[in-house]
Amino acid sequence: MSVVEVKNLKKYYQVHKKEPGLAGSLKSLFVRKYEDVKAVNNISFNIEEGELVGFIGPNGAGKTTTLKCLSGLLYPTSGKISVLGFNPWERKAEFLKQIALVMGQKNQLWWDLPPMETFVLNKEIYEVPDEQFKKTLDGLVKLLEVEDILKIQVRKLSLGQRMKCELIAALLHSPKVLFLDEPTIGLDVVMQKKMRDFIKEYNRRYKATIILTSHYMGDVQELCQRVLIIDKGKLVFDGQLAEIVQKYADYKLISVILSKEVDPKILNGIGKVKEFNYPKLILTVKRNETSKLAAKVLEKLPVADLNIEEPPIEDIIRELFTGKKYG
Amino acid sequence: MGKYLLLGKLTFEEYFVYRLNFVLWRFRSLVFFLTLFFFWLAIYGNRSEFLGYQKAQMLAYVVGIAFLRSIVLGSRSADLAGQVRSGELTKLFLQPIKIIGFWFTRDIVDKFLNLLFTILEITVVLLIFKFPLWFPQKPESYLFFFILAILALFLYFFLSFSLSVVAFWTEEIWATRWLFGVIFLEFFAGAFFPIDVLPGWLTKIIYLTPFPYLVFFPLKIWLEQLSTVMILKAILICFGWLVFFYWLAHFLWQKGAKNYGAYGG
């Protein structure tokens, strides 16, 4: 049995549209137009134990809504969800004790008290034994380097510091299933790297099943083998990250360092110029013509160095979302 | 149980973070008490009886209002509505904790603190004005008062909780809270004056609502102005309302949570 099973999940919101301004407000007192927003529109997928899956999509695609349905916050409009064999919506204690949802923009820490108070409360709420609590907390505190902020009021912490404490609060009960919504938001590059390493390690050590959403492709690229791409509430891709490149990028990049300046006109016959900033030149070429055109470059241009590269995943996904060329 | 105790402790600590806020809140309660106190003093003037109440009884009623306000009416669970609106409720939704239990714990701490300060303030006021406190003669009055006050505490909690849960649908609950809080609660509960000074037909209607059992009836018991039959009837009606609102709070919660949007994030 898969750890996460989602079948034909739909979540529609009813919203009323208000025209801007006071006139719009007055009008909305009497007449309200309601509209269904299809935040999640019929998606299905399974996730096995120990998988680390990336969930990507543009803003408003339905990523967070899906995570909220999976963690029992939202009541699905229709469809079936099973997480660890539970129906999340029932919010059984045994279920809640095995999962965690970390939202980068939301805090579960008690705003007016130091983070340590929340940790101790969570220990009680999740009924974590003393030994385990001490061990987990020490480990997390050291790893995330937050020793000296544990006694400072949460509202006085920076976004990054708070994010780290949020993560600690969410992991104290060692959840088997972890939903991470933008876990690296607000972190500097050093901390981003640390956080990624940590997620990877957590996944490996506890065989934890992790679903993460992120705007940083770096997070996904480094952590996830499998990705789910969602757009406008629909699942448009489910597979290995590497497959995206194969499937959607019908081109490669030839990146050249020139040894001498050349007339840009000469490039026309070779390929599409993606970037030309002497001495660096990047050409976009059709996948099946790569070697032929590479030979041409070497023949026609003064080349100091030449590389044939796959396009960056970020570019492909951006094109995917803007060009909408789903196969 | 441990989690609720700790939760109570944290709630307690929170009050000390915003000391000024709490002091101002107490100040407001004190001003309210003094206003009522002097208002009735002025009305009585040299009279010893008015509207069927002796002067000492009426002032005892006013002191009683202050106490019952802190024990029965003081309420943190009103915050629940705001949390529904802002999506802050999400954190509770994700944890293995009973949400009604969470708010009840916070309410209890709030009541405890308010009661403590009410006792302090009123003792000072009564000492200054050299006013004796009114105590019932019959020992059973204490028992009946205690029973009804406890029932009232629970009744108010579930009433207030039900009202907060309405936020799942409306997302704007200040209007209902205000209407409920000021018009029904304070007025019909007898938190300004004893309800039986109103015309008979009106009091009969009010007695059918849950409100007078929150403040008015417990105080009537304290003043020993009710027969045992009337006391038992009041306790029974209060209990009936309690069962109803207990059910309603749970029912609305079950229904409403399906509407929860978990906004933000």
Coordinates of C-alpha atoms in Angstrom, one line a residue:
Chain A
M1 CA 0.0 0.0 0.0
S2 CA 1.3 3.4 -0.8
V3 CA 1.8 5.9 1.9
V4 CA -0.1 8.6 0.1
E5 CA -3.0 7.8 -2.3
V6 CA -4.9 10.5 -4.0
K7 CA -7.7 9.7 -6.4
N8 CA -9.7 12.2 -8.4
L9 CA -9.1 14.9 -5.8
K10 CA -11.1 18.1 -6.4
K11 CA -11.2 21.2 -4.2
Y12 CA -13.4 24.0 -5.4
Y13 CA -13.7 27.3 -3.5
Q14 CA -16.7 29.5 -3.8
V15 CA -15.6 33.1 -3.9
H16 CA -17.5 36.2 -4.5
K17 CA -16.1 38.8 -6.8
K18 CA -16.0 42.4 -5.6
E19 CA -15.4 45.3 -7.9
P20 CA -12.8 47.6 -6.5
G21 CA -13.7 50.8 -4.6
L22 CA -16.5 51.9 -2.4
A23 CA -19.1 51.6 -5.2
G24 CA -18.1 48.0 -5.6
S25 CA -18.3 47.4 -1.9
L26 CA -21.8 48.9 -1.7
K27 CA -22.9 46.9 -4.7
S28 CA -21.6 43.7 -3.1
L29 CA -23.9 44.3 -0.1
F30 CA -26.9 43.6 -2.3
V31 CA -25.8 41.6 -5.2
R32 CA -23.0 39.1 -5.0
K33 CA -21.7 37.1 -7.8
Y34 CA -20.3 33.8 -6.7
E35 CA -17.8 31.8 -8.7
D36 CA -16.3 28.5 -8.3
V37 CA -12.5 28.5 -8.2
K38 CA -11.2 25.2 -9.2
A39 CA -8.1 25.2 -7.0
V40 CA -7.5 21.5 -7.5
N41 CA -9.3 19.9 -10.4
N42 CA -9.3 16.1 -10.5
I43 CA -5.8 15.0 -9.7
S44 CA -4.6 11.5 -8.8
F45 CA -1.2 10.2 -7.7
N46 CA 0.4 7.7 -5.4
I47 CA 3.5 8.1 -3.3
E48 CA 5.5 5.2 -1.7
E49 CA 7.2 5.1 1.6
G50 CA 10.5 6.9 1.7
E51 CA 9.9 8.9 -1.5
L52 CA 11.0 12.5 -1.6
V53 CA 8.7 14.2 -4.2
G54 CA 8.8 17.7 -5.5
F55 CA 5.6 19.5 -6.2
I56 CA 6.0 22.4 -8.6
G57 CA 3.8 24.8 -10.4
P58 CA 3.3 28.5 -10.9
N59 CA 1.6 30.6 -8.2
G60 CA -1.9 29.6 -7.6
A61 CA -1.5 26.3 -9.4
G62 CA -3.0 24.4 -6.5
K63 CA 0.1 23.0 -4.8
T64 CA -0.6 24.4 -1.3
T65 CA -4.3 23.4 -1.6
T66 CA -3.3 19.9 -2.3
L67 CA -1.0 19.8 0.7
K68 CA -3.7 21.2 2.9
C69 CA -6.1 18.5 1.7
L70 CA -3.4 15.8 2.4
S71 CA -2.9 17.1 5.9
G72 CA -6.6 17.2 6.7
L73 CA -7.0 21.0 6.9
L74 CA -9.3 21.2 3.9
Y75 CA -12.4 19.1 3.2
P76 CA -12.1 17.9 -0.4
T77 CA -15.0 18.8 -2.7
S78 CA -14.7 15.3 -4.0
G79 CA -12.3 12.5 -4.5
K80 CA -10.4 10.1 -2.2
I81 CA -7.4 10.7 -0.1
S82 CA -5.5 8.2 2.1
V83 CA -2.4 9.0 4.0
L84 CA -0.8 6.2 6.0
G85 CA -4.2 4.5 5.6
F86 CA -6.1 7.3 7.3
N87 CA -8.6 9.7 5.8
P88 CA -6.8 13.0 6.7
W89 CA -10.1 14.8 7.2
E90 CA -11.1 12.7 10.2
R91 CA -8.1 14.2 12.0
K92 CA -7.5 11.1 14.1
A93 CA -4.8 11.6 16.8
E94 CA -2.8 8.6 15.5
F95 CA -2.8 10.2 12.1
L96 CA -1.8 13.7 13.3
K97 CA 1.0 12.3 15.4
Q98 CA 2.6 10.9 12.3
I99 CA 2.5 13.8 10.0
A100 CA 3.7 17.4 9.9
L101 CA 2.9 20.3 7.5
V102 CA 5.4 23.1 7.5
M103 CA 4.3 26.2 5.7
G104 CA 6.9 28.8 5.1
Q105 CA 4.5 31.7 5.4
K106 CA 2.6 30.5 8.4
N107 CA 3.7 30.2 12.0
Q108 CA 2.7 27.6 14.5
L109 CA 5.0 29.1 17.1
W110 CA 3.5 31.1 19.8
W111 CA 4.0 34.6 18.7
D112 CA 4.5 36.3 22.0
L113 CA 6.6 33.7 23.7
P114 CA 10.1 32.3 23.0
P115 CA 10.2 29.3 20.6
M116 CA 11.3 27.0 23.5
E117 CA 7.8 27.3 25.0
T118 CA 6.2 26.1 21.8
F119 CA 8.6 23.2 21.7
V120 CA 7.8 22.1 25.2
L121 CA 4.1 22.4 24.5
N122 CA 4.4 20.4 21.3
K123 CA 6.2 17.7 23.3
E124 CA 3.1 17.4 25.5
I125 CA 0.6 17.6 22.7
Y126 CA 2.3 14.9 20.7
E127 CA 3.2 12.9 23.8
V128 CA 6.9 12.6 23.0
P129 CA 8.9 10.8 25.7
D130 CA 11.5 12.9 27.5
E131 CA 14.5 11.0 26.2
Q132 CA 13.4 11.3 22.6
F133 CA 12.5 14.9 23.0
K134 CA 15.8 15.9 24.4
K135 CA 17.7 13.9 21.7
T136 CA 15.7 15.2 18.8
L137 CA 15.7 18.8 20.0
D138 CA 19.5 18.8 20.6
G139 CA 20.1 17.4 17.2
L140 CA 17.9 19.9 15.4
V141 CA 19.1 22.9 17.4
K142 CA 22.7 22.1 16.6
L143 CA 22.1 21.4 13.0
L144 CA 20.1 24.5 12.4
E145 CA 22.4 26.7 14.6
V146 CA 19.7 28.2 16.7
E147 CA 21.1 27.7 20.2
D148 CA 21.1 31.3 21.1
I149 CA 17.6 32.3 19.9
L150 CA 15.6 29.7 21.8
K151 CA 14.8 32.2 24.6
I152 CA 13.9 35.2 22.4
Q153 CA 10.3 36.1 21.8
V154 CA 9.3 34.7 18.4
R155 CA 8.0 38.0 17.0
K156 CA 11.5 39.5 17.5
L157 CA 13.2 36.8 15.3
S158 CA 14.1 37.3 11.7
L159 CA 12.2 35.4 9.0
G160 CA 15.0 32.9 8.6
Q161 CA 15.4 32.3 12.3
R162 CA 11.7 31.8 12.6
M163 CA 11.6 29.4 9.7
K164 CA 14.2 27.2 11.4
C165 CA 12.3 27.2 14.6
E166 CA 9.1 26.3 12.7
L167 CA 10.9 23.4 11.3
I168 CA 12.1 22.2 14.7
A169 CA 8.6 22.6 16.1
A170 CA 7.2 20.5 13.3
L171 CA 9.8 17.7 13.6
L172 CA 9.9 17.2 17.3
H173 CA 7.5 14.3 17.1
S174 CA 9.5 12.7 14.3
P175 CA 6.7 12.5 11.7
K176 CA 6.7 9.7 9.1
V177 CA 5.1 11.9 6.5
L178 CA 6.3 15.4 6.0
F179 CA 4.6 18.1 3.9
L180 CA 6.9 21.0 3.3
D181 CA 5.5 24.1 1.7
E182 CA 8.3 26.4 0.6
P183 CA 10.7 25.3 3.3
T184 CA 13.6 27.4 2.2
I185 CA 11.7 30.7 1.9
G186 CA 13.6 33.5 3.5
L187 CA 16.8 31.7 4.0
D188 CA 20.2 32.8 2.8
V189 CA 22.1 30.6 0.4
V190 CA 24.2 29.0 3.1
M191 CA 21.2 28.2 5.1
Q192 CA 19.3 27.0 2.0
K193 CA 22.0 24.5 1.4
K194 CA 21.9 23.4 5.0
M195 CA 18.2 23.0 5.0
R196 CA 18.3 20.9 1.8
D197 CA 21.0 18.7 3.3
F198 CA 18.9 18.3 6.4
I199 CA 15.8 17.4 4.5
K200 CA 17.7 14.8 2.5
E201 CA 19.2 13.4 5.7
Y202 CA 15.8 13.3 7.4
N203 CA 14.4 11.4 4.5
R204 CA 17.2 8.9 4.5
R205 CA 17.5 8.3 8.2
Y206 CA 13.8 7.9 9.1
K207 CA 12.6 6.6 5.7
A208 CA 10.2 9.5 5.9
T209 CA 8.0 10.3 3.0
I210 CA 8.3 13.9 2.0
I211 CA 6.4 16.1 -0.4
L212 CA 7.8 19.5 -0.9
T213 CA 6.8 22.5 -2.9
S214 CA 9.3 25.2 -3.7
H215 CA 9.8 28.1 -6.0
Y216 CA 13.5 27.5 -6.1
M217 CA 14.2 24.9 -8.7
G218 CA 17.5 24.3 -6.9
D219 CA 15.6 22.8 -4.0
V220 CA 13.7 20.4 -6.2
Q221 CA 16.7 19.6 -8.4
E222 CA 18.9 18.7 -5.5
L223 CA 16.4 16.8 -3.5
C224 CA 13.8 15.2 -5.6
Q225 CA 14.1 12.4 -8.1
R226 CA 10.4 12.5 -8.8
V227 CA 8.4 15.6 -9.5
L228 CA 4.7 16.3 -9.9
I229 CA 4.0 19.4 -11.9
I230 CA 0.6 21.0 -11.4
D231 CA -0.9 23.9 -13.3
K232 CA -4.3 25.4 -13.0
G233 CA -5.4 22.6 -10.7
K234 CA -4.4 19.8 -13.1
L235 CA -1.5 17.4 -12.9
V236 CA 0.5 17.9 -16.0
F237 CA 3.5 15.8 -15.3
D238 CA 4.4 13.0 -12.9
G239 CA 7.8 11.4 -13.4
Q240 CA 11.5 11.6 -13.0
L241 CA 13.0 15.0 -13.1
A242 CA 15.4 13.9 -15.9
E243 CA 12.4 12.9 -18.0
I244 CA 11.2 16.5 -18.2
V245 CA 14.3 17.4 -20.1
Q246 CA 13.8 14.5 -22.5
K247 CA 10.2 15.1 -22.9
Y248 CA 9.9 18.8 -23.3
A249 CA 13.2 20.2 -24.4
D250 CA 13.7 19.4 -28.1
Y251 CA 16.8 21.5 -28.1
K252 CA 20.3 21.7 -26.6
L253 CA 22.6 24.5 -25.9
I254 CA 26.0 24.9 -27.5
S255 CA 28.1 27.2 -25.3
V256 CA 31.2 28.6 -26.9
I257 CA 34.1 30.8 -25.7
L258 CA 35.4 32.7 -28.6
S259 CA 39.1 33.6 -29.0
K260 CA 38.5 36.5 -31.3
E261 CA 35.6 38.9 -32.0
V262 CA 33.4 38.0 -34.8
D263 CA 30.7 39.7 -36.9
P264 CA 27.4 38.7 -35.4
K265 CA 26.0 38.2 -38.9
I266 CA 28.1 35.1 -39.4
L267 CA 26.1 33.4 -36.7
N268 CA 22.9 33.5 -38.6
G269 CA 23.4 30.4 -40.6
I270 CA 24.4 28.3 -37.6
G271 CA 21.7 28.4 -34.9
K272 CA 19.6 30.7 -32.8
V273 CA 21.6 33.0 -30.6
K274 CA 20.4 32.7 -27.0
E275 CA 23.1 34.9 -25.6
F276 CA 26.1 36.7 -27.1
N277 CA 28.3 38.6 -24.8
Y278 CA 31.9 38.4 -26.1
P279 CA 33.7 36.2 -25.5
K280 CA 30.7 34.1 -24.4
L281 CA 28.2 32.8 -27.0
I282 CA 25.3 30.5 -26.4
L283 CA 23.4 28.9 -29.2
T284 CA 20.1 27.0 -29.1
V285 CA 20.1 24.1 -31.6
K286 CA 17.7 21.3 -32.4
R287 CA 18.5 18.1 -30.5
N288 CA 18.9 16.0 -33.5
E289 CA 21.1 18.5 -35.3
T290 CA 23.5 19.1 -32.3
S291 CA 26.6 17.3 -33.6
K292 CA 26.2 18.6 -37.1
L293 CA 26.0 22.2 -35.9
A294 CA 28.7 21.8 -33.3
A295 CA 31.0 20.8 -36.1
K296 CA 29.9 23.8 -38.1
V297 CA 30.7 26.1 -35.2
L298 CA 34.2 24.7 -34.8
E299 CA 34.7 25.1 -38.5
K300 CA 33.4 28.7 -38.9
L301 CA 34.2 30.4 -35.6
P302 CA 37.5 31.0 -33.7
V303 CA 36.7 28.7 -30.8
A304 CA 38.7 28.7 -27.5
D305 CA 36.3 26.3 -25.8
L306 CA 33.0 24.5 -26.6
N307 CA 30.4 22.7 -24.6
I308 CA 27.2 21.0 -25.4
E309 CA 24.7 21.3 -22.6
E310 CA 21.2 20.3 -21.7
P311 CA 19.1 23.4 -21.2
P312 CA 18.6 24.4 -17.5
I313 CA 15.6 22.7 -16.0
E314 CA 14.4 26.1 -14.8
D315 CA 14.1 27.3 -18.4
I316 CA 12.2 24.2 -19.5
I317 CA 9.7 24.5 -16.7
R318 CA 9.3 28.2 -17.4
E319 CA 8.6 27.5 -21.0
L320 CA 6.3 24.7 -20.0
F321 CA 4.2 27.1 -17.9
T322 CA 4.2 30.0 -20.4
G323 CA 4.1 28.0 -23.6
K324 CA 1.7 25.4 -22.3
K325 CA 3.1 22.7 -24.5
Y326 CA 2.0 19.7 -22.4
G327 CA 2.2 16.5 -24.3
Chain B
M1 CA -4.2 16.2 30.7
G2 CA -0.6 17.4 30.8
K3 CA -1.0 19.2 27.5
Y4 CA -3.9 21.3 28.8
L5 CA -2.1 22.2 32.0
L6 CA 0.9 23.4 30.0
L7 CA -1.3 25.2 27.6
G8 CA -2.9 27.0 30.6
K9 CA 0.5 27.9 31.8
L10 CA 1.5 29.4 28.5
T11 CA -1.8 31.3 28.3
F12 CA -0.9 32.7 31.7
E13 CA 2.5 33.7 30.6
E14 CA 1.1 35.5 27.6
Y15 CA -0.8 37.9 29.8
F16 CA 2.4 39.0 31.4
V17 CA 3.9 39.8 28.0
Y18 CA 1.2 42.4 27.5
R19 CA 1.0 43.8 31.0
L20 CA -0.3 47.2 30.0
N21 CA -3.1 45.6 27.9
F22 CA -4.2 43.6 30.9
V23 CA -4.0 46.5 33.3
L24 CA -6.2 48.6 30.9
W25 CA -8.7 45.8 30.6
R26 CA -8.9 45.6 34.3
F27 CA -9.3 49.4 34.5
R28 CA -12.2 49.2 32.1
S29 CA -13.9 46.6 34.3
L30 CA -13.3 48.7 37.4
V31 CA -14.8 51.8 35.7
F32 CA -17.8 49.8 34.6
F33 CA -18.3 48.5 38.2
L34 CA -17.9 52.0 39.7
T35 CA -20.3 53.5 37.2
L36 CA -23.0 51.0 38.1
F37 CA -22.2 51.3 41.8
F38 CA -22.6 55.1 41.9
F39 CA -25.5 55.0 39.6
W40 CA -27.5 52.9 42.0
L41 CA -26.3 54.8 45.0
A42 CA -27.6 58.0 43.4
I43 CA -30.9 56.4 42.6
Y44 CA -31.5 55.2 46.1
G45 CA -30.4 58.4 47.7
N46 CA -32.1 58.3 51.1
R47 CA -34.6 55.6 50.1
S48 CA -34.0 52.2 51.6
E49 CA -36.1 50.3 49.1
F50 CA -36.7 50.7 45.4
L51 CA -38.3 48.4 42.8
G52 CA -38.6 45.7 45.4
Y53 CA -34.9 45.7 46.2
Q54 CA -33.4 47.0 49.4
K55 CA -30.4 49.3 49.0
A56 CA -28.0 46.8 50.4
Q57 CA -29.4 44.1 48.1
M58 CA -29.1 46.2 45.0
L59 CA -25.5 47.1 45.8
A60 CA -24.8 43.4 46.5
Y61 CA -26.3 42.7 43.1
V62 CA -23.9 45.2 41.5
V63 CA -20.9 43.6 43.3
G64 CA -22.2 40.2 42.2
I65 CA -22.3 41.4 38.5
A66 CA -18.6 42.2 38.7
F67 CA -17.8 38.7 40.0
L68 CA -20.0 36.8 37.6
R69 CA -18.6 38.9 34.8
S70 CA -15.2 37.5 35.5
I71 CA -16.2 33.9 36.2
V72 CA -19.0 33.5 33.6
L73 CA -18.7 36.1 31.0
G74 CA -14.9 36.5 30.6
S75 CA -14.0 34.7 27.4
R76 CA -11.1 34.1 25.2
S77 CA -13.0 31.8 22.9
A78 CA -14.2 34.9 21.0
D79 CA -10.7 34.9 19.5
L80 CA -11.6 31.7 17.7
A81 CA -13.6 33.7 15.1
G82 CA -10.6 35.9 14.3
Q83 CA -8.4 32.8 13.9
V84 CA -10.9 31.3 11.5
R85 CA -10.8 34.4 9.5
S86 CA -7.0 34.8 9.4
G87 CA -6.2 31.2 9.0
E88 CA -4.4 31.1 12.3
L89 CA -6.5 28.2 13.3
T90 CA -4.5 26.0 11.0
K91 CA -1.9 25.2 13.6
L92 CA -4.5 23.8 15.9
F93 CA -6.0 21.8 13.1
L94 CA -2.8 20.0 12.5
Q95 CA -2.2 18.9 16.1
P96 CA -3.6 16.0 18.0
I97 CA -5.4 18.3 20.5
K98 CA -9.2 18.9 21.0
I99 CA -9.9 22.3 19.7
I100 CA -12.8 22.9 22.1
G101 CA -10.5 21.8 24.9
F102 CA -7.9 24.2 23.8
W103 CA -10.3 27.2 24.0
F104 CA -11.8 26.0 27.2
T105 CA -8.4 25.9 28.8
R106 CA -7.7 29.4 27.7
D107 CA -11.0 30.6 28.9
I108 CA -10.4 29.1 32.4
V109 CA -7.1 30.8 32.7
D110 CA -8.7 34.1 31.7
K111 CA -11.5 33.7 34.2
F112 CA -9.0 32.8 36.9
L113 CA -6.9 35.9 36.4
N114 CA -9.9 38.2 36.1
L115 CA -11.5 36.7 39.2
L116 CA -8.3 37.3 41.2
F117 CA -8.1 40.9 40.2
T118 CA -11.9 41.5 40.6
I119 CA -11.6 40.3 44.2
L120 CA -8.7 42.6 44.8
E121 CA -10.3 45.7 43.3
I122 CA -13.7 45.2 44.9
T123 CA -12.2 44.6 48.3
V124 CA -10.4 47.9 48.0
V125 CA -13.5 49.7 46.8
L126 CA -15.7 48.2 49.6
L127 CA -13.1 49.1 52.2
I128 CA -12.9 52.7 51.1
F129 CA -16.7 53.1 51.1
K130 CA -17.0 50.9 54.3
F131 CA -19.6 48.8 52.6
P132 CA -20.3 45.4 54.1
L133 CA -20.5 42.4 51.7
W134 CA -23.8 40.6 51.5
F135 CA -23.7 36.9 52.5
P136 CA -26.6 34.5 52.3
Q137 CA -28.1 33.2 55.6
K138 CA -29.1 29.7 54.5
P139 CA -26.2 27.3 53.9
E140 CA -27.9 25.7 50.9
S141 CA -27.9 29.1 49.1
Y142 CA -24.1 28.7 48.7
L143 CA -24.5 25.3 47.2
F144 CA -27.3 26.4 44.8
F145 CA -25.3 29.5 43.8
F146 CA -22.2 27.4 43.2
I147 CA -24.1 24.9 41.1
L148 CA -25.8 27.5 38.9
A149 CA -22.6 29.5 38.5
I150 CA -20.8 26.5 37.2
L151 CA -23.6 25.6 34.9
A152 CA -23.6 29.2 33.7
L153 CA -19.8 29.1 33.1
F154 CA -20.2 26.1 30.8
L155 CA -23.4 27.5 29.2
Y156 CA -21.6 30.7 28.3
F157 CA -18.6 28.9 26.9
F158 CA -20.6 26.8 24.5
L159 CA -22.8 29.7 23.6
S160 CA -19.8 31.8 22.9
F161 CA -18.1 29.0 21.0
S162 CA -21.2 28.4 18.8
L163 CA -21.2 32.0 18.0
S164 CA -17.5 32.1 17.1
V165 CA -17.9 29.0 14.8
V166 CA -20.4 31.0 12.7
A167 CA -17.2 32.7 11.3
F168 CA -16.7 29.6 9.2
W169 CA -19.6 30.9 7.1
T170 CA -19.7 34.6 7.4
E171 CA -16.1 35.5 8.0
E172 CA -17.3 38.7 9.6
I173 CA -18.6 38.2 13.0
W174 CA -18.2 41.4 14.8
A175 CA -21.7 42.5 14.1
T176 CA -23.2 39.3 15.5
R177 CA -20.8 39.4 18.5
W178 CA -21.8 43.0 19.2
L179 CA -25.5 42.3 19.0
F180 CA -25.1 39.2 21.1
G181 CA -22.6 40.7 23.5
V182 CA -24.3 44.0 24.2
I183 CA -28.0 43.7 23.5
F184 CA -28.7 40.1 24.5
L185 CA -26.0 39.2 26.9
E186 CA -25.5 42.3 29.0
F187 CA -29.1 43.3 28.9
F188 CA -31.0 40.1 29.1
A189 CA -28.5 38.4 31.4
G190 CA -29.0 41.1 33.9
A191 CA -25.5 42.4 33.8
F192 CA -26.7 46.0 34.1
F193 CA -29.6 45.7 36.5
P194 CA -31.9 42.9 37.8
I195 CA -34.2 41.8 35.1
D196 CA -37.3 41.7 37.4
V197 CA -37.5 45.5 37.5
L198 CA -38.8 45.2 33.9
P199 CA -42.5 44.7 33.1
G200 CA -43.8 41.3 33.9
W201 CA -44.6 40.2 30.3
L202 CA -41.0 41.0 29.2
T203 CA -39.4 39.2 32.1
K204 CA -41.4 36.1 31.3
I205 CA -40.0 36.1 27.8
I206 CA -36.5 36.7 28.9
Y207 CA -36.7 33.8 31.4
L208 CA -37.2 31.5 28.4
T209 CA -33.9 32.6 26.8
P210 CA -30.6 31.2 28.1
F211 CA -29.3 34.6 29.1
P212 CA -30.7 35.3 32.6
Y213 CA -29.3 32.1 33.9
L214 CA -25.8 33.5 33.4
V215 CA -25.9 36.4 35.8
F216 CA -29.4 37.2 37.0
F217 CA -30.5 33.9 38.5
P218 CA -27.3 33.1 40.3
L219 CA -27.4 36.5 41.9
K220 CA -31.1 36.0 42.9
I221 CA -30.0 32.8 44.6
W222 CA -27.2 34.7 46.4
L223 CA -29.7 37.3 47.5
E224 CA -32.1 34.6 48.7
Q225 CA -35.0 36.0 46.8
L226 CA -36.1 32.7 45.2
S227 CA -38.0 29.8 46.6
T228 CA -36.4 26.4 46.4
V229 CA -38.9 25.4 43.7
M230 CA -37.9 28.4 41.6
I231 CA -34.2 27.7 42.2
L232 CA -34.6 24.1 41.0
K233 CA -36.6 25.3 38.0
A234 CA -33.8 27.7 37.1
I235 CA -31.1 25.1 37.4
L236 CA -33.2 22.7 35.3
I237 CA -33.7 25.3 32.5
C238 CA -30.1 26.3 32.6
F239 CA -29.1 22.7 32.3
G240 CA -31.4 22.3 29.4
W241 CA -29.9 25.2 27.6
L242 CA -26.4 23.9 28.4
V243 CA -27.2 20.6 26.7
F244 CA -28.6 22.4 23.7
F245 CA -25.6 24.6 23.3
Y246 CA -23.2 21.8 23.9
W247 CA -24.8 20.0 21.1
L248 CA -25.0 23.1 18.9
A249 CA -21.3 23.9 19.4
H250 CA -20.2 20.5 18.3
F251 CA -22.7 20.3 15.5
L252 CA -21.7 23.7 14.1
W253 CA -18.1 22.8 14.5
Q254 CA -18.4 19.6 12.5
K255 CA -20.3 21.4 9.7
G256 CA -18.2 24.6 9.8
A257 CA -14.8 23.0 9.7
K258 CA -15.7 21.6 6.2
N259 CA -15.9 25.2 5.2
Y260 CA -12.6 26.1 6.6
G261 CA -10.4 27.8 4.0
A262 CA -7.0 27.6 5.9
Y263 CA -6.1 30.9 4.3
G264 CA -2.6 32.1 4.1
G265 CA 0.5 30.1 3.4

